[in-house]
Structure formats: C-alpha cells, structure tokens
Amino acid sequence: PTNLTVSEGNIDLNPTFAWNFDIIGSYYLNKKDYITGSVFYKDIKDLIYTASSQEQRLFDGQVDRYTISRPLNSESAKLYGFEVGFRKKMDMLPDFLEGISLQGNYTFTKSETTIAERGGDKVGLMNQSPNIVNLTFIYEREGFAARLAGNYRDTFLTEIRENKEADRYQNKNFQLDLNLSYTTKKKITLFLDISNLTNQELMYFHGQVSRPEQVEFYGIRGKIGASYKF
C-alpha cells in the first residue's frame, strides 16, 4: 500500500510450448580462425508475459488507484533472425603486430506476439533486442595479453502495459571493457580488469525515449591482482 502496487499470480496460466528450428554453419580457416553463421525460427504458443494495468482497489478502508502486475498468455508468438561471427589472427602483419586478433559477432532478431487484452495489438517479445553487436580487439605476445571488448545492445521491451504508448523499454547501450594481463616464466599472472569505460547509463523509458522513467549510473569499475598457477 505504500507505493500503490500489487503483484498477482494467475491460476489460469497455460504453459508455453515452442517449435525451434536452427541451421548453423562454420568454416575454420585454420586451428584458431573461423567464420560462422546461423539462421533461426521459433514458433511459440501461449507465451507468458507480465502485464501491468491501473485498477481501483480497496485496502484498509481506503480506495486507491493501484498498479497491478500479473502474468498472462499471449495468443501466439514468433521469433526469427540470423547471427554471423568471426575470429581472425592478423598474422600477416609484420613483427610485433602479428599478435593482434579480432573477434566479433552480430545478431539480428525480429519478434512479434499478439496481445488480446489490447484488442489484438502486436508487439515485440520482451527482453529481445533487434540488434546485438560484440567486437573484441585482442593482442597477445610473450606472456602479455590485452583485450578491449565493445558490446552494443539495441532498445528492447521490458514491460507490457495498458497501451503501446505506456509500455516500458530499456534504452540501447554500449559498454566498453578492458582486460590486461602478464604471465611471467614462473607462472605468476598479474592482471588488471576495467569495465564500463564509457560510464554507460542504464535507462528505462515510458513508450518513447524522450519520457525517461528511470536512469542509473554505475561508473567505471575495476580490479587488479595476481594469480599463481600450480
């Protein structure tokens, strides 16, 4: 009653069933380098999602407008897309540059489900980003290793509400992480890990990015240490 919210169950909920179809292919250029690709399709029945609505409720003799959350089944859902990835060591470069490697992948996903409670409105599946990109720069030479990783995730739906303009989304974000290490001949490894170099914000918005509901910053985080391998 303090923040006027109610979380309910649903005894009429049906279990979710899905048919999944995947085709994956990989080609190895050598023992370490490769290119890979895949396509996928999922046909989902009775998808479970969390719905949120505003309702009048009586509590302790007082009527207030509460935000009600409960699990429901959508009529049907589908999800499909493709993924490509690669890893390549740049051994054609001269001298100390031959320790450079690149690794990355890209995933495209399209999803859709029907919300009967909103008059057959069609929305994407929750927590499914249309575009995800990961790219890593790697350098390894004589015990020294460095990894600089960039990760991008597109905007995605996190909560379905009474209408499309009120739905809750998590905004797109890009995070950059750095890992450094050096291993001595005595099997001692010194390391430095730094995450979120860009101080990427975590943001949720109300239907449109111009209407933020929640914004959080976690800053740059890191750890330094040493390890010994027996």
Short mmCIF file of C-alpha atoms in Angstrom, two decimals:
data_model
loop_
_atom_site.label_atom_id
_atom_site.label_comp_id
_atom_site.label_asym_id
_atom_site.label_seq_id
_atom_site.Cartn_x
_atom_site.Cartn_y
_atom_site.Cartn_z
CA PRO A 1 0.00 0.00 0.00
CA THR A 2 2.95 2.41 0.46
CA ASN A 3 3.74 2.66 -3.28
CA LEU A 4 0.28 1.55 -4.51
CA THR A 5 1.40 -1.63 -6.31
CA VAL A 6 0.04 -5.20 -6.39
CA SER A 7 1.74 -8.28 -7.83
CA GLU A 8 -0.70 -11.13 -8.55
CA GLY A 9 -0.49 -14.72 -9.73
CA ASN A 10 -2.72 -16.38 -12.35
CA ILE A 11 -4.12 -19.91 -11.79
CA ASP A 12 -5.45 -19.96 -15.40
CA LEU A 13 -1.98 -19.58 -16.91
CA ASN A 14 -1.04 -22.13 -19.60
CA PRO A 15 2.50 -23.49 -20.03
CA THR A 16 4.49 -22.23 -23.01
CA PHE A 17 5.33 -24.59 -25.89
CA ALA A 18 7.61 -23.82 -28.83
CA TRP A 19 8.96 -25.32 -32.03
CA ASN A 20 12.57 -24.24 -32.65
CA PHE A 21 14.35 -24.52 -35.99
CA ASP A 22 18.07 -23.69 -36.31
CA ILE A 23 20.65 -24.03 -39.08
CA ILE A 24 24.29 -23.38 -38.14
CA GLY A 25 27.40 -23.49 -40.30
CA SER A 26 31.06 -22.83 -39.51
CA TYR A 27 34.22 -22.75 -41.62
CA TYR A 28 37.65 -22.95 -39.97
CA LEU A 29 40.40 -21.10 -41.81
CA ASN A 30 42.98 -22.82 -39.56
CA LYS A 31 43.12 -24.15 -35.98
CA LYS A 32 42.08 -20.82 -34.44
CA ASP A 33 40.44 -18.65 -37.12
CA TYR A 34 36.87 -19.20 -38.28
CA ILE A 35 33.74 -17.66 -39.74
CA THR A 36 30.29 -18.83 -38.68
CA GLY A 37 26.68 -18.11 -39.47
CA SER A 38 23.25 -19.29 -38.39
CA VAL A 39 19.55 -18.69 -39.00
CA PHE A 40 16.79 -19.48 -36.51
CA TYR A 41 13.00 -19.51 -36.24
CA LYS A 42 10.81 -20.09 -33.17
CA ASP A 43 7.03 -20.67 -33.25
CA ILE A 44 5.71 -20.12 -29.72
CA LYS A 45 2.29 -20.93 -28.25
CA ASP A 46 0.91 -19.43 -25.01
CA LEU A 47 3.89 -17.18 -24.41
CA ILE A 48 3.91 -15.93 -20.80
CA TYR A 49 4.41 -12.21 -20.29
CA THR A 50 3.92 -9.80 -17.40
CA ALA A 51 1.09 -7.30 -17.92
CA SER A 52 0.64 -4.09 -15.97
CA SER A 53 -2.58 -2.08 -15.58
CA GLN A 54 -4.21 0.54 -13.36
CA GLU A 55 -7.15 -0.60 -11.18
CA GLN A 56 -9.13 0.68 -8.20
CA ARG A 57 -8.52 -1.39 -5.06
CA LEU A 58 -9.87 -1.21 -1.51
CA PHE A 59 -7.32 -1.56 1.27
CA ASP A 60 -7.76 -0.78 4.97
CA GLY A 61 -11.00 1.08 4.28
CA GLN A 62 -9.49 3.34 1.60
CA VAL A 63 -9.91 3.14 -2.20
CA ASP A 64 -6.83 4.00 -4.27
CA ARG A 65 -5.66 3.54 -7.84
CA TYR A 66 -3.11 0.70 -7.82
CA THR A 67 -0.64 -0.54 -10.45
CA ILE A 68 -1.48 -4.24 -10.90
CA SER A 69 1.07 -6.70 -12.36
CA ARG A 70 0.11 -10.25 -13.31
CA PRO A 71 1.33 -12.97 -15.74
CA LEU A 72 -0.80 -13.63 -18.84
CA ASN A 73 -0.65 -15.73 -22.01
CA SER A 74 -0.40 -14.13 -25.42
CA GLU A 75 -2.29 -15.76 -28.30
CA SER A 76 0.79 -16.67 -30.34
CA ALA A 77 4.33 -15.51 -30.91
CA LYS A 78 7.18 -15.92 -33.34
CA LEU A 79 10.84 -15.05 -33.34
CA TYR A 80 13.36 -15.33 -36.16
CA GLY A 81 16.68 -13.93 -37.25
CA PHE A 82 20.30 -14.67 -38.03
CA GLU A 83 23.77 -14.44 -36.50
CA VAL A 84 27.22 -14.09 -38.04
CA GLY A 85 30.56 -14.28 -36.28
CA PHE A 86 34.30 -14.48 -36.92
CA ARG A 87 37.74 -14.71 -35.34
CA LYS A 88 40.91 -13.77 -37.22
CA LYS A 89 44.52 -13.56 -36.06
CA MET A 90 46.34 -10.87 -38.03
CA ASP A 91 49.48 -12.97 -38.55
CA MET A 92 50.12 -11.35 -41.93
CA LEU A 93 51.24 -8.18 -40.12
CA PRO A 94 54.95 -7.60 -39.51
CA ASP A 95 56.94 -8.20 -36.30
CA PHE A 96 55.15 -7.41 -33.00
CA LEU A 97 51.83 -6.56 -34.74
CA GLU A 98 51.23 -10.23 -35.60
CA GLY A 99 49.92 -10.74 -32.07
CA ILE A 100 46.73 -8.86 -32.97
CA SER A 101 43.43 -10.75 -33.32
CA LEU A 102 39.88 -9.62 -33.97
CA GLN A 103 36.75 -11.42 -32.84
CA GLY A 104 33.13 -10.41 -33.23
CA ASN A 105 29.53 -11.35 -33.86
CA TYR A 106 26.29 -9.70 -34.91
CA THR A 107 22.76 -10.95 -34.17
CA PHE A 108 19.57 -9.70 -35.81
CA THR A 109 16.26 -10.74 -34.22
CA LYS A 110 12.68 -10.00 -35.25
CA SER A 111 9.88 -10.99 -32.89
CA GLU A 112 6.14 -10.49 -32.62
CA THR A 113 3.26 -11.52 -30.36
CA THR A 114 -0.44 -10.64 -30.17
CA ILE A 115 -1.92 -9.07 -27.03
CA ALA A 116 -5.64 -9.93 -26.89
CA GLU A 117 -6.22 -7.62 -23.89
CA ARG A 118 -5.23 -4.67 -26.11
CA GLY A 119 -7.54 -5.51 -28.99
CA GLY A 120 -5.11 -7.72 -30.88
CA ASP A 121 -2.22 -5.26 -30.68
CA LYS A 122 1.08 -6.71 -31.93
CA VAL A 123 4.32 -6.04 -30.04
CA GLY A 124 7.83 -7.49 -29.96
CA LEU A 125 8.79 -10.07 -27.35
CA MET A 126 10.09 -8.79 -24.04
CA ASN A 127 13.87 -8.68 -23.48
CA GLN A 128 14.58 -9.24 -27.20
CA SER A 129 16.87 -6.67 -28.83
CA PRO A 130 16.60 -6.35 -32.62
CA ASN A 131 20.38 -5.79 -32.92
CA ILE A 132 23.26 -7.05 -30.78
CA VAL A 133 26.91 -6.44 -31.72
CA ASN A 134 30.05 -7.67 -29.93
CA LEU A 135 33.55 -6.80 -31.15
CA THR A 136 36.80 -7.67 -29.36
CA PHE A 137 40.35 -6.47 -30.10
CA ILE A 138 42.95 -8.94 -28.78
CA TYR A 139 46.73 -8.62 -28.52
CA GLU A 140 48.89 -11.50 -27.26
CA ARG A 141 52.69 -11.63 -27.26
CA GLU A 142 55.36 -13.15 -24.99
CA GLY A 143 53.17 -13.52 -21.92
CA PHE A 144 51.33 -10.22 -22.35
CA ALA A 145 47.62 -10.22 -23.25
CA ALA A 146 45.20 -7.36 -23.80
CA ARG A 147 41.50 -7.48 -24.66
CA LEU A 148 39.34 -4.47 -25.50
CA ALA A 149 35.69 -5.52 -25.88
CA GLY A 150 32.80 -3.40 -27.11
CA ASN A 151 29.21 -4.60 -26.63
CA TYR A 152 26.15 -2.91 -28.15
CA ARG A 153 22.54 -3.85 -27.44
CA ASP A 154 19.53 -2.19 -29.07
CA THR A 155 16.41 -0.92 -27.27
CA PHE A 156 14.06 -3.67 -26.06
CA LEU A 157 10.67 -4.07 -24.39
CA THR A 158 10.66 -4.90 -20.66
CA GLU A 159 7.01 -4.46 -19.57
CA ILE A 160 3.64 -4.54 -21.37
CA ARG A 161 1.06 -2.08 -20.06
CA GLU A 162 -2.46 -0.87 -20.94
CA ASN A 163 -1.42 0.70 -24.28
CA LYS A 164 1.60 0.85 -26.55
CA GLU A 165 2.49 4.42 -25.60
CA ALA A 166 2.79 3.37 -21.95
CA ASP A 167 4.96 0.25 -22.45
CA ARG A 168 8.28 0.21 -20.60
CA TYR A 169 11.54 -0.14 -22.57
CA GLN A 170 15.21 -0.38 -21.71
CA ASN A 171 17.19 2.05 -23.83
CA LYS A 172 20.03 0.98 -26.11
CA ASN A 173 23.50 0.89 -24.58
CA PHE A 174 27.15 0.44 -25.49
CA GLN A 175 29.72 -0.83 -22.98
CA LEU A 176 33.50 -0.93 -23.35
CA ASP A 177 35.66 -3.25 -21.18
CA LEU A 178 39.45 -3.64 -20.95
CA ASN A 179 41.44 -6.65 -19.67
CA LEU A 180 45.23 -6.63 -19.31
CA SER A 181 47.45 -9.44 -18.04
CA TYR A 182 51.09 -10.51 -17.98
CA THR A 183 52.29 -14.02 -17.15
CA THR A 184 55.90 -14.46 -16.01
CA LYS A 185 58.08 -17.50 -16.62
CA LYS A 186 57.38 -18.51 -13.01
CA LYS A 187 53.65 -18.87 -13.83
CA ILE A 188 52.67 -15.74 -11.93
CA THR A 189 49.98 -13.70 -13.70
CA LEU A 190 49.44 -10.01 -12.99
CA PHE A 191 46.09 -8.68 -14.21
CA LEU A 192 44.02 -5.53 -14.48
CA ASP A 193 40.32 -5.62 -15.42
CA ILE A 194 38.36 -2.42 -16.08
CA SER A 195 34.67 -2.50 -17.05
CA ASN A 196 32.25 0.16 -18.30
CA LEU A 197 34.95 2.53 -19.54
CA THR A 198 32.27 4.72 -21.14
CA ASN A 199 30.24 5.01 -17.87
CA GLN A 200 27.19 3.82 -19.81
CA GLU A 201 23.88 4.74 -18.24
CA LEU A 202 21.07 2.27 -17.55
CA MET A 203 17.85 3.91 -18.73
CA TYR A 204 14.20 2.82 -18.88
CA PHE A 205 11.61 4.93 -20.69
CA HIS A 206 7.84 5.24 -20.99
CA GLY A 207 6.88 4.44 -24.61
CA GLN A 208 9.33 6.97 -26.07
CA VAL A 209 12.95 7.71 -25.23
CA SER A 210 12.01 11.34 -24.54
CA ARG A 211 10.00 10.14 -21.50
CA PRO A 212 12.51 8.52 -19.12
CA GLU A 213 11.20 6.63 -16.08
CA GLN A 214 14.48 5.54 -14.51
CA VAL A 215 18.14 6.44 -15.12
CA GLU A 216 21.08 4.89 -13.25
CA PHE A 217 24.86 5.31 -13.48
CA TYR A 218 27.32 2.76 -12.09
CA GLY A 219 30.61 4.36 -13.10
CA ILE A 220 33.84 2.67 -14.11
CA ARG A 221 34.64 -0.48 -12.13
CA GLY A 222 37.87 -2.46 -11.99
CA LYS A 223 40.04 -4.93 -10.16
CA ILE A 224 43.78 -5.55 -10.01
CA GLY A 225 45.53 -8.62 -8.72
CA ALA A 226 47.87 -11.52 -9.19
CA SER A 227 47.44 -15.28 -9.50
CA TYR A 228 49.74 -18.28 -9.48
CA LYS A 229 49.20 -21.46 -11.48
CA PHE A 230 50.46 -24.68 -9.84
#
